[in-house]
Coordinates of N, CA, C and O in Angstrom, one line a residue:
P193 N -21.2 -19.5 18.2 CA -21.3 -18.9 16.8 C -19.9 -18.5 16.4 O -19.0 -18.2 17.2
T194 N -19.7 -18.5 15.1 CA -18.4 -18.1 14.5 C -18.6 -16.6 14.2 O -19.6 -16.2 13.6
I195 N -17.6 -15.8 14.6 CA -17.6 -14.3 14.3 C -16.5 -14.0 13.3 O -15.4 -14.4 13.5
L196 N -16.9 -13.3 12.3 CA -15.9 -12.9 11.2 C -15.8 -11.4 11.3 O -16.8 -10.7 11.0
C197 N -14.6 -10.9 11.6 CA -14.4 -9.5 11.6 C -13.8 -9.1 10.3 O -12.8 -9.6 9.8
V198 N -14.6 -8.2 9.6 CA -14.3 -7.9 8.2 C -14.8 -6.5 7.9 O -15.7 -6.0 8.7
D199 N -14.3 -5.9 6.9 CA -14.9 -4.6 6.4 C -16.3 -4.9 5.8 O -16.4 -5.4 4.7
V200 N -17.3 -4.7 6.6 CA -18.7 -5.1 6.2 C -19.1 -4.4 4.9 O -20.0 -4.9 4.2
S201 N -18.5 -3.3 4.6 CA -18.9 -2.6 3.4 C -18.5 -3.4 2.1 O -19.0 -3.1 1.0
K202 N -17.6 -4.3 2.3 CA -17.1 -5.1 1.2 C -17.8 -6.4 1.0 O -17.4 -7.2 0.1
V203 N -18.7 -6.7 1.9 CA -19.5 -8.0 1.8 C -20.8 -7.7 1.2 O -21.6 -6.9 1.7
D204 N -21.1 -8.3 0.0 CA -22.3 -8.0 -0.7 C -23.5 -8.8 0.0 O -23.2 -9.7 0.8
N205 N -24.7 -8.5 -0.4 CA -25.9 -9.2 0.3 C -25.9 -10.7 0.1 O -26.3 -11.4 1.0
Q206 N -25.5 -11.2 -1.1 CA -25.5 -12.6 -1.3 C -24.5 -13.3 -0.4 O -24.8 -14.4 0.2
V207 N -23.3 -12.8 -0.2 CA -22.3 -13.4 0.6 C -22.8 -13.3 2.1 O -22.6 -14.3 2.9
A208 N -23.3 -12.1 2.5 CA -23.8 -12.0 3.9 C -24.9 -13.0 4.2 O -24.9 -13.6 5.3
A209 N -25.8 -13.2 3.2 CA -26.9 -14.1 3.5 C -26.3 -15.6 3.6 O -26.8 -16.3 4.4
H210 N -25.4 -15.9 2.8 CA -24.7 -17.2 2.8 C -24.1 -17.5 4.2 O -24.2 -18.5 4.8
L211 N -23.3 -16.5 4.6 CA -22.6 -16.6 5.9 C -23.6 -16.7 7.1 O -23.4 -17.4 8.0
E212 N -24.6 -15.9 7.0 CA -25.7 -15.9 8.0 C -26.3 -17.3 8.1 O -26.5 -17.9 9.2
K213 N -26.6 -17.9 7.0 CA -27.2 -19.2 6.9 C -26.2 -20.3 7.5 O -26.6 -21.2 8.1
A214 N -24.9 -20.0 7.4 CA -23.9 -20.9 7.9 C -23.6 -20.7 9.4 O -22.8 -21.4 9.9
G215 N -24.3 -19.7 10.0 CA -24.1 -19.4 11.4 C -22.9 -18.5 11.7 O -22.4 -18.4 12.8
V216 N -22.5 -17.7 10.6 CA -21.4 -16.8 10.8 C -22.0 -15.4 11.1 O -22.8 -14.9 10.4
I217 N -21.5 -14.8 12.1 CA -21.9 -13.4 12.5 C -20.8 -12.4 12.0 O -19.6 -12.6 12.3
L218 N -21.2 -11.4 11.2 CA -20.3 -10.4 10.8 C -20.1 -9.3 11.8 O -21.1 -8.8 12.3
Q219 N -18.9 -8.9 12.0 CA -18.6 -7.8 12.9 C -17.6 -6.9 12.1 O -16.9 -7.3 11.3
A220 N -17.7 -5.6 12.5 CA -16.7 -4.7 11.9 C -15.3 -5.1 12.2 O -15.0 -5.7 13.3
Y221 N -14.4 -4.9 11.3 CA -13.0 -5.3 11.4 C -12.4 -4.8 12.6 O -11.6 -5.5 13.3
D222 N -12.6 -3.5 13.0 CA -12.0 -2.9 14.1 C -12.5 -3.4 15.5 O -12.1 -3.0 16.5
A223 N -13.5 -4.3 15.5 CA -14.1 -4.8 16.7 C -13.2 -6.0 17.2 O -13.5 -6.5 18.4
I224 N -12.3 -6.5 16.5 CA -11.6 -7.7 16.8 C -10.8 -7.6 18.2 O -10.8 -8.5 19.0
L225 N -10.2 -6.5 18.4 CA -9.4 -6.4 19.7 C -10.3 -6.4 20.9 O -10.0 -7.1 21.9
N226 N -11.5 -5.8 20.8 CA -12.5 -5.9 21.9 C -13.0 -7.3 22.0 O -13.2 -7.8 23.2
L227 N -13.3 -7.9 20.9 CA -13.8 -9.3 21.0 C -12.8 -10.2 21.6 O -13.2 -11.1 22.5
L228 N -11.5 -10.1 21.3 CA -10.5 -11.0 21.8 C -10.3 -10.7 23.3 O -10.1 -11.7 24.1
S229 N -10.4 -9.5 23.7 CA -10.2 -9.2 25.2 C -11.4 -9.6 26.0 O -11.2 -9.7 27.3
T230 N -12.5 -9.9 25.4 CA -13.7 -10.3 26.2 C -14.1 -11.7 26.0 O -15.0 -12.3 26.7
K231 N -13.4 -12.4 25.1 CA -13.7 -13.8 24.8 C -13.3 -14.7 25.9 O -12.1 -14.7 26.4
E232 N -14.2 -15.6 26.3 CA -13.9 -16.6 27.3 C -13.4 -17.8 26.6 O -13.8 -18.2 25.6
G233 N -12.4 -18.5 27.2 CA -11.8 -19.7 26.6 C -10.6 -19.4 25.7 O -10.3 -18.2 25.5
K234 N -10.1 -20.4 25.2 CA -8.9 -20.3 24.3 C -9.2 -19.7 22.9 O -10.3 -20.0 22.4
V235 N -8.3 -18.9 22.4 CA -8.4 -18.4 21.1 C -7.1 -18.8 20.4 O -6.0 -18.5 20.8
W236 N -7.3 -19.6 19.3 CA -6.1 -20.1 18.5 C -5.5 -19.0 17.7 O -6.1 -18.4 16.8
L237 N -4.2 -18.7 17.9 CA -3.5 -17.6 17.2 C -2.2 -18.2 16.7 O -1.4 -18.8 17.6
D238 N -1.9 -18.1 15.5 CA -0.6 -18.6 14.9 C 0.4 -17.5 15.2 O 0.3 -16.4 14.7
P239 N 1.4 -17.8 16.0 CA 2.4 -16.7 16.4 C 3.1 -16.2 15.2 O 3.6 -15.1 15.2
E240 N 3.3 -16.9 14.1 CA 4.0 -16.5 12.9 C 3.1 -15.6 12.1 O 3.7 -14.8 11.3
K241 N 1.8 -15.6 12.3 CA 1.0 -14.8 11.4 C 0.1 -13.8 12.1 O -0.6 -13.0 11.5
S242 N 0.1 -13.8 13.5 CA -0.7 -12.9 14.2 C 0.1 -11.7 14.7 O 1.2 -11.9 15.1
S243 N -0.5 -10.6 14.7 CA 0.2 -9.4 15.2 C 0.3 -9.4 16.7 O -0.4 -10.1 17.4
H244 N 1.2 -8.6 17.2 CA 1.4 -8.4 18.6 C 0.1 -7.9 19.3 O -0.2 -8.4 20.4
A245 N -0.6 -7.0 18.6 CA -1.8 -6.5 19.2 C -2.9 -7.6 19.4 O -3.5 -7.6 20.4
L246 N -3.0 -8.5 18.4 CA -4.0 -9.6 18.6 C -3.6 -10.5 19.7 O -4.4 -10.9 20.5
V247 N -2.3 -10.9 19.8 CA -1.8 -11.8 20.8 C -2.0 -11.2 22.2 O -2.5 -11.9 23.1
T248 N -1.7 -10.0 22.4 CA -1.8 -9.3 23.7 C -3.3 -9.0 24.1 O -3.6 -9.0 25.2
A249 N -4.1 -8.9 23.1 CA -5.5 -8.6 23.4 C -6.3 -9.9 23.8 O -7.2 -9.8 24.6
A250 N -5.8 -11.0 23.3 CA -6.5 -12.3 23.7 C -6.3 -12.6 25.2 O -5.1 -12.6 25.6
T251 N -7.3 -12.9 25.9 CA -7.2 -13.2 27.3 C -6.6 -14.6 27.5 O -5.9 -14.8 28.5
S252 N -6.8 -15.5 26.6 CA -6.2 -16.8 26.8 C -5.8 -17.4 25.4 O -6.5 -18.3 24.9
P253 N -4.7 -16.9 24.9 CA -4.3 -17.3 23.5 C -3.7 -18.7 23.5 O -3.0 -19.1 24.4
L254 N -4.1 -19.5 22.5 CA -3.4 -20.7 22.3 C -2.5 -20.5 21.1 O -2.9 -20.3 20.0
L255 N -1.2 -20.3 21.4 CA -0.2 -19.9 20.4 C 0.4 -21.2 19.8 O 1.2 -21.9 20.4
A256 N 0.0 -21.5 18.6 CA 0.4 -22.7 17.9 C 0.2 -22.5 16.4 O -0.7 -21.7 16.0
P257 N 1.0 -23.1 15.5 CA 0.8 -23.0 14.1 C -0.6 -23.5 13.7 O -1.1 -24.4 14.3
S258 N -1.2 -22.8 12.7 CA -2.5 -23.1 12.3 C -2.5 -24.4 11.5 O -1.7 -24.5 10.5
P259 N -3.4 -25.3 11.8 CA -3.5 -26.5 10.9 C -3.9 -26.2 9.5 O -3.6 -26.9 8.6
I260 N -4.6 -25.1 9.3 CA -5.0 -24.7 8.0 C -3.8 -24.4 7.1 O -3.8 -24.8 6.0
S261 N -2.8 -23.7 7.7 CA -1.6 -23.4 6.9 C -0.9 -24.7 6.5 O -0.4 -24.8 5.4
L262 N -0.9 -25.6 7.5 CA -0.2 -26.9 7.2 C -1.0 -27.7 6.1 O -0.3 -28.2 5.2
L263 N -2.3 -27.6 6.1 CA -3.1 -28.3 5.0 C -2.9 -27.6 3.7 O -2.9 -28.3 2.7
K264 N -2.8 -26.3 3.7 CA -2.6 -25.6 2.5 C -1.3 -25.8 1.8 O -1.1 -25.6 0.6
A265 N -0.3 -26.3 2.7 CA 1.0 -26.5 2.2 C 1.1 -27.8 1.3 O 2.0 -28.0 0.5
V266 N 0.2 -28.7 1.5 CA 0.1 -30.0 0.8 C -0.5 -29.7 -0.5 O -1.6 -29.2 -0.6
K267 N 0.2 -30.0 -1.6 CA -0.3 -29.7 -3.0 C -0.6 -31.0 -3.7 O 0.1 -32.0 -3.5
N268 N -1.7 -31.0 -4.5 CA -2.0 -32.1 -5.3 C -1.3 -32.0 -6.7 O -0.6 -31.0 -6.9
A269 N -1.4 -33.0 -7.5 CA -0.7 -33.1 -8.8 C -1.0 -31.9 -9.7 O -0.1 -31.3 -10.3
A270 N -2.3 -31.4 -9.7 CA -2.6 -30.3 -10.6 C -2.0 -29.0 -10.1 O -1.5 -28.2 -10.9
E271 N -2.0 -28.8 -8.8 CA -1.3 -27.6 -8.2 C 0.2 -27.6 -8.4 O 0.7 -26.6 -8.8
I272 N 0.8 -28.8 -8.3 CA 2.2 -28.9 -8.5 C 2.5 -28.6 -10.0 O 3.5 -27.8 -10.3
Q273 N 1.7 -29.1 -10.9 CA 2.0 -28.8 -12.3 C 1.7 -27.4 -12.6 O 2.5 -26.8 -13.4
G274 N 0.7 -26.8 -12.0 CA 0.5 -25.3 -12.2 C 1.6 -24.5 -11.7 O 2.0 -23.5 -12.4
M275 N 2.2 -24.9 -10.6 CA 3.4 -24.1 -10.1 C 4.5 -24.2 -11.0 O 5.3 -23.3 -11.3
R276 N 4.8 -25.4 -11.6 CA 5.9 -25.6 -12.5 C 5.7 -24.7 -13.8 O 6.6 -24.1 -14.2
H277 N 4.5 -24.7 -14.3 CA 4.2 -23.9 -15.5 C 4.4 -22.4 -15.2 O 4.9 -21.7 -16.0
A278 N 3.9 -22.0 -14.0 CA 4.1 -20.6 -13.6 C 5.6 -20.2 -13.5 O 6.0 -19.1 -13.9
H279 N 6.4 -21.1 -12.9 CA 7.8 -20.9 -12.8 C 8.5 -20.8 -14.2 O 9.4 -19.9 -14.4
I280 N 8.1 -21.6 -15.1 CA 8.6 -21.5 -16.5 C 8.2 -20.2 -17.1 O 9.1 -19.5 -17.7
R281 N 6.9 -19.8 -17.0 CA 6.5 -18.5 -17.6 C 7.2 -17.4 -16.9 O 7.7 -16.4 -17.6
D282 N 7.4 -17.4 -15.6 CA 8.1 -16.3 -14.9 C 9.6 -16.3 -15.3 O 10.1 -15.2 -15.5
G283 N 10.2 -17.4 -15.5 CA 11.6 -17.5 -15.9 C 11.8 -16.9 -17.3 O 12.7 -16.1 -17.5
A284 N 10.8 -17.2 -18.2 CA 10.9 -16.7 -19.6 C 10.7 -15.2 -19.6 O 11.4 -14.5 -20.3
A285 N 9.8 -14.7 -18.7 CA 9.6 -13.3 -18.6 C 10.9 -12.5 -18.1 O 11.2 -11.5 -18.6
V286 N 11.5 -13.1 -17.1 CA 12.8 -12.5 -16.6 C 13.8 -12.5 -17.7 O 14.5 -11.5 -17.8
V287 N 14.0 -13.6 -18.4 CA 15.0 -13.7 -19.5 C 14.7 -12.6 -20.5 O 15.6 -11.9 -21.0
R288 N 13.4 -12.5 -20.9 CA 13.0 -11.4 -21.9 C 13.4 -10.0 -21.4 O 13.9 -9.2 -22.1
A289 N 13.1 -9.8 -20.1 CA 13.4 -8.5 -19.5 C 14.9 -8.2 -19.5 O 15.3 -7.1 -19.9
F290 N 15.7 -9.2 -19.1 CA 17.1 -9.0 -19.2 C 17.6 -8.8 -20.6 O 18.6 -8.0 -20.8
A291 N 17.1 -9.5 -21.5 CA 17.5 -9.3 -22.9 C 17.2 -7.9 -23.4 O 18.0 -7.3 -24.1
T292 N 16.0 -7.4 -23.0 CA 15.6 -6.0 -23.4 C 16.6 -5.0 -22.8 O 17.0 -4.1 -23.5
I293 N 16.9 -5.2 -21.5 CA 17.8 -4.3 -20.8 C 19.2 -4.3 -21.5 O 19.8 -3.3 -21.8
N294 N 19.6 -5.5 -21.8 CA 21.0 -5.7 -22.4 C 21.0 -5.0 -23.8 O 21.9 -4.3 -24.1
Q295 N 19.9 -5.2 -24.5 CA 19.8 -4.6 -25.9 C 19.8 -3.1 -25.8 O 20.5 -2.4 -26.5
R296 N 19.1 -2.5 -24.8 CA 19.0 -1.1 -24.7 C 20.4 -0.5 -24.2 O 20.8 0.6 -24.6
I297 N 21.1 -1.3 -23.4 CA 22.4 -0.8 -23.0 C 23.4 -0.8 -24.2 O 24.1 0.1 -24.4
Q298 N 23.3 -1.8 -25.0 CA 24.1 -2.0 -26.2 C 23.8 -0.8 -27.2 O 24.8 -0.3 -27.8
E299 N 22.6 -0.4 -27.3 CA 22.2 0.7 -28.2 C 22.5 2.0 -27.6 O 22.5 3.0 -28.3
G300 N 22.8 2.1 -26.3 CA 23.1 3.4 -25.7 C 21.9 4.1 -25.3 O 21.6 5.1 -25.1

């Protein structure tokens, strides 16, 4: 089974039911260190994103970059266009902020 350590108070009944149907077992967030220390077999931990506590708690860590991160790095055309538009909006906001600051300095 897949175990998801999460603040269970933040998971509503609909999400909990969906996860249960998918075979996911919810555990309290603070149970993760105990789970890792008693887990048999390899546990995949990305050394760039995992805390020292998680790495040392795992009895047999497989330290390697997560393929999920690598897949998320690949962007489709819509995502690339969205990022371009966001950069343009952010750049315009920065220019407006600097113009406001400059105007207020000029006004004293």
